[in-house]
Short mmCIF file of C-alpha atoms and ligand atoms in Angstrom, two decimals:
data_model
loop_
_atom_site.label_atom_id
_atom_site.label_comp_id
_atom_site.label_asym_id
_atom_site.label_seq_id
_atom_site.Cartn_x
_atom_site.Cartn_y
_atom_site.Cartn_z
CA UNK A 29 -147.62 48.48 33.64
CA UNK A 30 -149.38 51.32 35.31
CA UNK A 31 -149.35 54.99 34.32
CA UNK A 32 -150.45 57.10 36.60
CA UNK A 33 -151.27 60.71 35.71
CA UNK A 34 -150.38 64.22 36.50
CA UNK A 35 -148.18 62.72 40.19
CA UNK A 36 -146.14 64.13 41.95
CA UNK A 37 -142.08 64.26 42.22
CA UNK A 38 -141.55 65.20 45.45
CA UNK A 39 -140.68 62.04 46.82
CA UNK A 40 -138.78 61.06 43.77
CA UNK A 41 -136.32 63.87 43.14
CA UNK A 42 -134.03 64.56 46.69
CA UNK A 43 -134.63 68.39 46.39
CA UNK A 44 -138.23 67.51 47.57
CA UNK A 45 -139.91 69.64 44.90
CA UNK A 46 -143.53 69.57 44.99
CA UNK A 47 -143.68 69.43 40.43
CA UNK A 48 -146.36 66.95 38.43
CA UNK A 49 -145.38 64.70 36.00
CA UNK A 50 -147.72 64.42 33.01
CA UNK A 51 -147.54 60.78 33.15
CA UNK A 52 -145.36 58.66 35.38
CA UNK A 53 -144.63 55.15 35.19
CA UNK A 54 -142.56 52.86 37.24
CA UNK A 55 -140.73 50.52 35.37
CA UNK A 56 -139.47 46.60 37.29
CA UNK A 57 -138.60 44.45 34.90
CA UNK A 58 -136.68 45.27 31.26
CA UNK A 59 -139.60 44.08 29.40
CA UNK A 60 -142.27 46.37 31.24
CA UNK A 61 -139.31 48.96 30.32
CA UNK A 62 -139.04 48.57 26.35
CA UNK A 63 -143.28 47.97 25.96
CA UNK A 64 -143.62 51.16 27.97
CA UNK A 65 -140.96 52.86 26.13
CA UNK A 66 -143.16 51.49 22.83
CA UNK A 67 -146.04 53.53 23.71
CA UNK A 68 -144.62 57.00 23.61
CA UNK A 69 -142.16 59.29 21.58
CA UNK A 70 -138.81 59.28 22.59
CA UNK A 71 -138.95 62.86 22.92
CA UNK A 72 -141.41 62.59 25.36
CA UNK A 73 -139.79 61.12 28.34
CA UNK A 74 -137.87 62.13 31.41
CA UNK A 75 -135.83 59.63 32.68
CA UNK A 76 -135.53 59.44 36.61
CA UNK A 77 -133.07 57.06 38.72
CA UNK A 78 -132.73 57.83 41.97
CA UNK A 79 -133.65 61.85 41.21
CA UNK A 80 -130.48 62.73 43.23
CA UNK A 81 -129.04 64.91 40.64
CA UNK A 82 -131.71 67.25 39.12
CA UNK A 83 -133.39 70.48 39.88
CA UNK A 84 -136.77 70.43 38.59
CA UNK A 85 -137.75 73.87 37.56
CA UNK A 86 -141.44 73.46 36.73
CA UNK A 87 -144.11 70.59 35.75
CA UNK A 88 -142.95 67.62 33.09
CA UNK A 89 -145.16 67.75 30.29
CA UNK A 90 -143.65 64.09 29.62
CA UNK A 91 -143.86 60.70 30.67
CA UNK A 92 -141.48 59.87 33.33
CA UNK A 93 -139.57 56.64 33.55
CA UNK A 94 -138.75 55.51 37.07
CA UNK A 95 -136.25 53.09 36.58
CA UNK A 96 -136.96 50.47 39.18
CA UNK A 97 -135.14 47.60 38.21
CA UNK A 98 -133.41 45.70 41.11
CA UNK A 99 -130.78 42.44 41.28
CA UNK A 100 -127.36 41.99 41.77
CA UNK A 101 -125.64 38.92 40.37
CA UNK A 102 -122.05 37.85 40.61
CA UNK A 103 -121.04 36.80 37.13
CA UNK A 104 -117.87 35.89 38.23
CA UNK A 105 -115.39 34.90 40.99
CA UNK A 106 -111.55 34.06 41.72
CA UNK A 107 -109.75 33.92 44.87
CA UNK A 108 -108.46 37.84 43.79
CA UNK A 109 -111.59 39.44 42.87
CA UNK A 110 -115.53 39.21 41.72
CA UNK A 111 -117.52 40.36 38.99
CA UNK A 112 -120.61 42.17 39.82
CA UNK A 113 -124.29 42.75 37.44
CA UNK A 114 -126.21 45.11 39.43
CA UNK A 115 -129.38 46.06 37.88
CA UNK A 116 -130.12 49.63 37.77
CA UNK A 117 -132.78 50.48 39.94
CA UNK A 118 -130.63 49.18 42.93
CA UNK A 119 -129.46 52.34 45.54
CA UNK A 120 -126.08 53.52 45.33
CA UNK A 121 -125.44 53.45 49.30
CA UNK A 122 -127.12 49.97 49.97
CA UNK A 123 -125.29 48.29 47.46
CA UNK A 124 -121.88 49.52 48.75
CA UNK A 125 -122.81 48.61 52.35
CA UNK A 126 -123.70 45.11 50.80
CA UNK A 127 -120.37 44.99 49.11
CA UNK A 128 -118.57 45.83 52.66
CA UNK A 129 -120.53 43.49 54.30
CA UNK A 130 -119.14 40.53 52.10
CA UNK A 131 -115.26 42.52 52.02
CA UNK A 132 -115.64 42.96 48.64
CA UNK A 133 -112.80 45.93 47.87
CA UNK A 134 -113.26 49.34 45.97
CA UNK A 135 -116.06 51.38 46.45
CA UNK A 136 -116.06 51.88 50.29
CA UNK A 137 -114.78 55.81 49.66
CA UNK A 138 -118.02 55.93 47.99
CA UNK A 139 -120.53 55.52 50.53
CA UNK A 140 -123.67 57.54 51.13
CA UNK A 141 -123.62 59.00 47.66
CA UNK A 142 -127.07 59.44 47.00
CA UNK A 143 -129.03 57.89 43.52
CA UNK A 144 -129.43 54.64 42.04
CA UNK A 145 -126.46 52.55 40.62
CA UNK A 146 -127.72 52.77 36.74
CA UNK A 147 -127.16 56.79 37.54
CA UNK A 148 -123.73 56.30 38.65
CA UNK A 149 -121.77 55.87 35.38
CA UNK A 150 -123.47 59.30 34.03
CA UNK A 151 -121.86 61.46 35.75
CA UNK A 152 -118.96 58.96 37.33
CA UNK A 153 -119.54 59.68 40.92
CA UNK A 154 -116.52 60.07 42.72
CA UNK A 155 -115.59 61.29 46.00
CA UNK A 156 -112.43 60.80 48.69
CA UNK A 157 -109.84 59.77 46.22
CA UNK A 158 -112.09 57.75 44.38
CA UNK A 159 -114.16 57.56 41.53
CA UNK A 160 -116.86 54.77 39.73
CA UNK A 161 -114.42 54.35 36.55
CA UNK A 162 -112.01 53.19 38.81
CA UNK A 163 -114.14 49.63 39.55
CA UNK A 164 -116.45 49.81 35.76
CA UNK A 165 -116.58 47.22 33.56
CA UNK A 166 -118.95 48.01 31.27
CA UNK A 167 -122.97 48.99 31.33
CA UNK A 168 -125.61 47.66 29.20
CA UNK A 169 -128.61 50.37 28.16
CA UNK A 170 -131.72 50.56 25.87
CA UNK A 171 -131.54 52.98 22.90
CA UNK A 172 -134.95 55.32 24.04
CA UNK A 173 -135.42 55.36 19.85
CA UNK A 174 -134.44 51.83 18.63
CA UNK A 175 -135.28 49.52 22.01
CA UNK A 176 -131.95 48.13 20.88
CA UNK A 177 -129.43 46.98 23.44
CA UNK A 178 -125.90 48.10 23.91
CA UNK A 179 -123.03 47.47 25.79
CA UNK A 180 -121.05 50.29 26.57
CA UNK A 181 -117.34 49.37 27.44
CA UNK A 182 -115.49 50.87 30.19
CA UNK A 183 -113.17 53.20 27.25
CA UNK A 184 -116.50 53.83 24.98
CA UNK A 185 -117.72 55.24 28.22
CA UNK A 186 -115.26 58.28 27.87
CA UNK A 187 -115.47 58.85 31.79
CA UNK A 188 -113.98 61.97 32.86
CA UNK A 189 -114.08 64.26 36.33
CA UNK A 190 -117.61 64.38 36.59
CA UNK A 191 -118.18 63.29 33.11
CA UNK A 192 -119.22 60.42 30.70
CA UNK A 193 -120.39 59.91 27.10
CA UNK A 194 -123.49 59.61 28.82
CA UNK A 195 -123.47 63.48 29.44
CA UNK A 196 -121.74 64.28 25.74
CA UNK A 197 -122.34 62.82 22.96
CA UNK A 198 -125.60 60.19 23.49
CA UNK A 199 -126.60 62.63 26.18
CA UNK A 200 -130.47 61.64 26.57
CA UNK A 201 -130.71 58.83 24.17
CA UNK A 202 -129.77 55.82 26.49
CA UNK A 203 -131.34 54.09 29.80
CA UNK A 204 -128.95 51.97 31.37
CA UNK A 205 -129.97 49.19 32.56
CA UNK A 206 -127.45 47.49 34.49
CA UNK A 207 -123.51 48.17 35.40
CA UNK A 208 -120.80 45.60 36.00
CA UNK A 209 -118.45 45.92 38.53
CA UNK A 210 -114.66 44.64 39.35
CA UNK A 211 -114.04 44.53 43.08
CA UNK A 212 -111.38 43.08 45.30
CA UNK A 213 -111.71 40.08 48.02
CA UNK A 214 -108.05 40.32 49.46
CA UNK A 215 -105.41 42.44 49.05
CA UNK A 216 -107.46 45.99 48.89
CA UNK A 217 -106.23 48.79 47.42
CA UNK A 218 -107.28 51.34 50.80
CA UNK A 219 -107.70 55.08 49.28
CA UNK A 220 -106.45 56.68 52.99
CA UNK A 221 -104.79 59.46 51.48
CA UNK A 222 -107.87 62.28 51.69
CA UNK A 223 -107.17 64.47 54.43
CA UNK A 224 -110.41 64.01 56.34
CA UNK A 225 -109.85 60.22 55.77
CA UNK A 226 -106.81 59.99 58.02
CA UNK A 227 -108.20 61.99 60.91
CA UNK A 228 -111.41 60.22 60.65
CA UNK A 229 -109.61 57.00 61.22
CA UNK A 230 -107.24 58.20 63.60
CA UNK A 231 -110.63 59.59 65.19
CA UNK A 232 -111.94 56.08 65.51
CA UNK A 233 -108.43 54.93 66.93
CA UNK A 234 -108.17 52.86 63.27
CA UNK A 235 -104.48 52.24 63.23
CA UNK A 236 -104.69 49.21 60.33
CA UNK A 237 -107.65 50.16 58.20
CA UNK A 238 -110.23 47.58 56.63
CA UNK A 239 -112.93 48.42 53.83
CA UNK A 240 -115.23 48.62 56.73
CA UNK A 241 -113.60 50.96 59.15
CA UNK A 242 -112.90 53.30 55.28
CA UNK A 243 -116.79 53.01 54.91
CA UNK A 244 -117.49 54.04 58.00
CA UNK A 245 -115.32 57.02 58.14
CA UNK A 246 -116.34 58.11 55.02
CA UNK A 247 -120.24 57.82 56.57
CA UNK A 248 -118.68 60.02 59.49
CA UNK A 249 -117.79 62.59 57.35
CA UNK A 250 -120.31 63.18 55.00
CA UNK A 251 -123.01 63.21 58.13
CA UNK A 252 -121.05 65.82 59.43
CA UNK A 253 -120.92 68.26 56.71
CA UNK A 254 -123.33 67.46 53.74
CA UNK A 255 -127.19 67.03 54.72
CA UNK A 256 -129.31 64.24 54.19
CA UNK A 257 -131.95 64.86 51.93
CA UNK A 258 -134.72 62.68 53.60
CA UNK A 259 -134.35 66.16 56.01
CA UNK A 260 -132.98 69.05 53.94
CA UNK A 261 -133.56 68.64 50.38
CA UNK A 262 -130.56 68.93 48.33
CA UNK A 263 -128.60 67.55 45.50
CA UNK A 264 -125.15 67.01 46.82
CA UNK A 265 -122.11 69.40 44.83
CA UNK A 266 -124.53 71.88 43.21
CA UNK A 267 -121.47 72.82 41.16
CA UNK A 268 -118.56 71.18 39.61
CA UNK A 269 -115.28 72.12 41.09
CA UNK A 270 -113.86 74.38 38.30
CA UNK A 271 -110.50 73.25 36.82
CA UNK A 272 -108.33 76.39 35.38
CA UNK A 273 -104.96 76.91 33.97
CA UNK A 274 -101.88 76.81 36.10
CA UNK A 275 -100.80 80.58 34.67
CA UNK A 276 -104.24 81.99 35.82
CA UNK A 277 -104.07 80.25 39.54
CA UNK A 278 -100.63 81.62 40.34
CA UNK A 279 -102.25 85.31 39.61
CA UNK A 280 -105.24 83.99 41.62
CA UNK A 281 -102.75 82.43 44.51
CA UNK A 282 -101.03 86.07 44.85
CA UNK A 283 -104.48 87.55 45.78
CA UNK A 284 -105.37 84.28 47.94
CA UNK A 285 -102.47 82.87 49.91
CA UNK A 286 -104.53 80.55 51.17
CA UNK A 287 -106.59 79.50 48.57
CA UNK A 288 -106.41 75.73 48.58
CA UNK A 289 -106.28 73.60 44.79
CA UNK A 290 -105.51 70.41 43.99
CA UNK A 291 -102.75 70.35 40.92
CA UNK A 292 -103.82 67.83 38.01
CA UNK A 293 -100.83 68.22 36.18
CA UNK A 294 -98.37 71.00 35.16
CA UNK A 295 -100.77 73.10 32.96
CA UNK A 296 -103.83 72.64 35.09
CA UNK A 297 -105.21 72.87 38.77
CA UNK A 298 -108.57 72.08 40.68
CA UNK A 299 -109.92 74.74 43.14
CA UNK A 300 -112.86 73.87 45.20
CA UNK A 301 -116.11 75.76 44.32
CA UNK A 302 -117.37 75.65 47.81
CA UNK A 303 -114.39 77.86 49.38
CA UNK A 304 -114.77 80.27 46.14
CA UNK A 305 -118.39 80.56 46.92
CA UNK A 306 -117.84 80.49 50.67
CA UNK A 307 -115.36 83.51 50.31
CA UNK A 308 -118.14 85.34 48.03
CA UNK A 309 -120.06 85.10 51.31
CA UNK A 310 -122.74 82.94 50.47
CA UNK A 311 -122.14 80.16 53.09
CA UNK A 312 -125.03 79.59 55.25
CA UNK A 313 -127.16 82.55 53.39
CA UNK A 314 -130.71 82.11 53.18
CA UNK A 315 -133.49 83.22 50.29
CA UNK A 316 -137.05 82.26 51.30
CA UNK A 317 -136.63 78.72 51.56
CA UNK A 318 -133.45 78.26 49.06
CA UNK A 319 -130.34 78.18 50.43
CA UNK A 320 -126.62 77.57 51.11
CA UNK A 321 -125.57 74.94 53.16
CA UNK A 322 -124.19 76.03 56.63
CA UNK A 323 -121.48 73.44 56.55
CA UNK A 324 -120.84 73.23 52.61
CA UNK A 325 -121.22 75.90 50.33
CA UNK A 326 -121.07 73.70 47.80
CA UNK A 327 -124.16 72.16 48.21
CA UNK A 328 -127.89 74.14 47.79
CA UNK A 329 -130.52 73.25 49.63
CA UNK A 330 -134.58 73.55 50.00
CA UNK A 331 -135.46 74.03 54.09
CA UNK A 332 -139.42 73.16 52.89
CA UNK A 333 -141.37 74.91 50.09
CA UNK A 334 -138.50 76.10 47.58
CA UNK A 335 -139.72 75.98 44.25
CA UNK A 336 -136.71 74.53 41.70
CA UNK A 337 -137.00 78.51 40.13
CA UNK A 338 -135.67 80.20 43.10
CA UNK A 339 -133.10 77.35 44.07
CA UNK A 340 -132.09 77.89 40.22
CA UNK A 341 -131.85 81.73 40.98
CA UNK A 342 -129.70 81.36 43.43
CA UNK A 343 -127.34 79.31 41.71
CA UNK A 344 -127.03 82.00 38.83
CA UNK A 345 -126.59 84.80 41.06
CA UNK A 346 -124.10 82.63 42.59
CA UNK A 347 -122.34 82.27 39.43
CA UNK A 348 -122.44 85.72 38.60
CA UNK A 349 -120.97 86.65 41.70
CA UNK A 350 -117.91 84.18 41.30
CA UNK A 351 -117.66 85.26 37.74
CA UNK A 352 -117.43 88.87 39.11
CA UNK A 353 -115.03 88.48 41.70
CA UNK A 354 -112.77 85.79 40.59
CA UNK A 355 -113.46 85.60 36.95
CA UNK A 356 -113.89 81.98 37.06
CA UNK A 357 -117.15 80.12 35.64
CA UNK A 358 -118.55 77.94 37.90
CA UNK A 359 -120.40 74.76 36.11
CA UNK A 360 -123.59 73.43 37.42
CA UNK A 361 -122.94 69.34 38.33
CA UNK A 362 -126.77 69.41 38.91
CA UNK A 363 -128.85 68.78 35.70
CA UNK A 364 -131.51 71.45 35.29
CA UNK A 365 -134.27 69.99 34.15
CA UNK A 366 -137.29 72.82 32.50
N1 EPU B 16 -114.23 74.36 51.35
C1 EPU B 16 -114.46 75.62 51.90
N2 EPU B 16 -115.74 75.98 52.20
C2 EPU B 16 -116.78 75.15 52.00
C3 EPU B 16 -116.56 73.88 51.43
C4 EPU B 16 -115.27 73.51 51.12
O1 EPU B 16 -113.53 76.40 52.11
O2 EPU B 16 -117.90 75.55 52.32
C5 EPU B 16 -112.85 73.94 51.08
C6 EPU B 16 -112.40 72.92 52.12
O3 EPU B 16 -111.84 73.53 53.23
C7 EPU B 16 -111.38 72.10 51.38
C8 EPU B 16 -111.88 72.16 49.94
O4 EPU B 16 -112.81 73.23 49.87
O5 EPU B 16 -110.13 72.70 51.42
C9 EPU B 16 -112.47 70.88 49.46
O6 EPU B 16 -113.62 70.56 50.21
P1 EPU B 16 -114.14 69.06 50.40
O7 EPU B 16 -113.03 68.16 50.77
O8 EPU B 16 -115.34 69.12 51.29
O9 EPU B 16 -114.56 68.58 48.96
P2 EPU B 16 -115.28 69.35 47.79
O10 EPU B 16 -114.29 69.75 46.76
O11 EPU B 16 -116.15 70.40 48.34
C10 EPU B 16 -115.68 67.15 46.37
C11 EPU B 16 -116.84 66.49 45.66
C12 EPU B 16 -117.78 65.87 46.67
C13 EPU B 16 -117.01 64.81 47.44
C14 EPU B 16 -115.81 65.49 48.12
C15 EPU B 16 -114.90 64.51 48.80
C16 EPU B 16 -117.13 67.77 43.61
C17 EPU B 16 -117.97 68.76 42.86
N3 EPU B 16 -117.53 67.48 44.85
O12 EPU B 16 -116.23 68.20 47.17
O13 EPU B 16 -118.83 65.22 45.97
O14 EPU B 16 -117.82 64.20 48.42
O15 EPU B 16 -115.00 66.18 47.13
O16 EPU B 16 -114.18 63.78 47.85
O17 EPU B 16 -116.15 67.28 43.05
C18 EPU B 16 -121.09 65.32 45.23
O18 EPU B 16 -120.66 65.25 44.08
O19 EPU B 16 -122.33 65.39 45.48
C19 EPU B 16 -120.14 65.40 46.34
C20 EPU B 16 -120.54 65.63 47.58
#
């Protein structure tokens, strides 16, 4: 085990900001994990996966953990489907390209999602129709205060739209370890129906689509409008898409004809934060360094030497703004870490 002190984050968080942890530590194996674990307070750690999903607002007077662990077994297999342990420390996008490699069915929509697959069930990543709970078996973690080891079932993991008990009620008190997966080998369920999905494929002249040719849409897509971080620094969906009631969009809808949303069920409906924040006339806008994506207004970004303050200004006056004009709240998906 080897702490190193006061280093630098920029190359582990995907904003690329330049902050020093206290102590950092870079953790292989679970055994390194718990002894290292055994040598400071539990309220003195930062846990970091693949540091996709956090805006670090100023130095870590902590120790961070940089959960390296890596391995993928298959635990089980029919003719039907396989069962995946993946350890943690494994990245999101390589292990779905090594799934789609070997046709294994169910997280092609997926690709390109940047962090680490121990990171996934936190916030159940989702995008084009799908979402992580929809494959989950269960995860096994390390209490930070006990060193014991838990299971977490698929139901104990409470998984909602960007959501898990992971980010409620033992927010901070677990490190996963590894996830197990339930994918497909024949007879895929394809997730098609996205919009951009179908003209992707039809794009690629894909009249009978595999996992492969989903994969590689999806790829298509996401190069084209979000930015890769190793070259813009960002986080992906700065905010969460805000979900309001059905009485208040129809007052909203009168205002906005053409104000798209995506009905959950009779009582409530999902409006993209990037169009409300586009309309507020923030796509593409600029401050110093921080800024809005030209091609996604959902998603901030640092063009070089943004410090995580003014990217987190910018997202409250962004909020303001929408609060202001459409009196709707807009949630940060991005965990602010100060
Ligand atoms: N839109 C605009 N302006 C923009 C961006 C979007 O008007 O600048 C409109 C689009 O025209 C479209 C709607 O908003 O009608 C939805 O846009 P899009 O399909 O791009 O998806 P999204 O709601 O912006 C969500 C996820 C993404 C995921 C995509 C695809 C959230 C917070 N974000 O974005 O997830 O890739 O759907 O499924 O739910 C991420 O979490 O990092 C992420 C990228």
């Amino acid at each position: 085990m080897n702490i190193e002190r006061d280093f630098s984050l920029k190359n582990y968080n995907t904003f690329g900001l330049d902050v020093k942890a206290k102590q950092f530590v870079s953790v292989k194996t679970e055994k390194d994990l718990t002894q290292s674990l055994q040598q400071v307070y539990a309220s003195e750690i930062l846990v970091l996966g693949g540091g996709s999903n956090m805006l670090l607002t100023q130095d870590i007077d902590k120790t961070v953990f940089h959960i390296d662990l890596k391995g993928k077994k298959v635990l089980n297999e029919t003719d039907e489907s396989v069962l995946l342990k993946v350890a943690a420390g494994e990245n999101w996008h390589d292990f779905v390209m090594w799934c789609v490699e070997r046709n294994y069915g169910g997280i092609e929509n997926l690709a390109l999602i940047p962090g680490n697959v121990g990171t996934s069930p936190i916030q159940n990543i989702g995008a084009y129709g799908v979402e992580l709970k929809d494959v989950f078996v269960e995860c096994e973690a390390i209490h930070i205060q006990s060193l014991e080891q838990r299971i977490f079932t698929k139901k104990e993991c409470d998984f909602g739209y960007r959501n898990s008990i992971f980010k409620s009620k033992v927010k901070g008190q677990y490190i996963i370890t590894s996830v197990v997966f339930e994918l497909s080998k024949k007879n895929h369920t394809l997730k098609t129906d996205y919009g951009a999905i179908l003209k992707q494929l039809e794009k690629q002249d894909v009249s009978t689509p595999t996992i492969k040719s989903i994969a590689e849409a999806v790829i298509a897509i996401r190069q084209e409008k979000l930015p890769n971080p190793s070259e813009i620094g960002n986080s992906g969906s700065f905010f969460k898409n805000p979900i309001i009631s059905t009485k208040f969009f129809k007052k909203l809808q009168q205002q906005y004809p053409e104000i798209p949303f995506y009905k959950l069920s009779s009582t409530e409906i999902k409006v993209p934060a990037g169009w409300l924040i586009e309309q507020a006339g923030f796509k593409g806008i600029k401050r110093g360094d921080a800024g809005v994506h030209k091609r996604q207004a959902l998603v901030l970004v640092n063009y070089g030497t943004a410090t995580g303050e003014e990217i987190l200004a910018l997202a409250k006056e962004i909020q303001q703004t929408i609060q202001d004009k459409f009196n709707i709240l807009l949630e940060m998906e991005v965990n602010i870490i100060s």
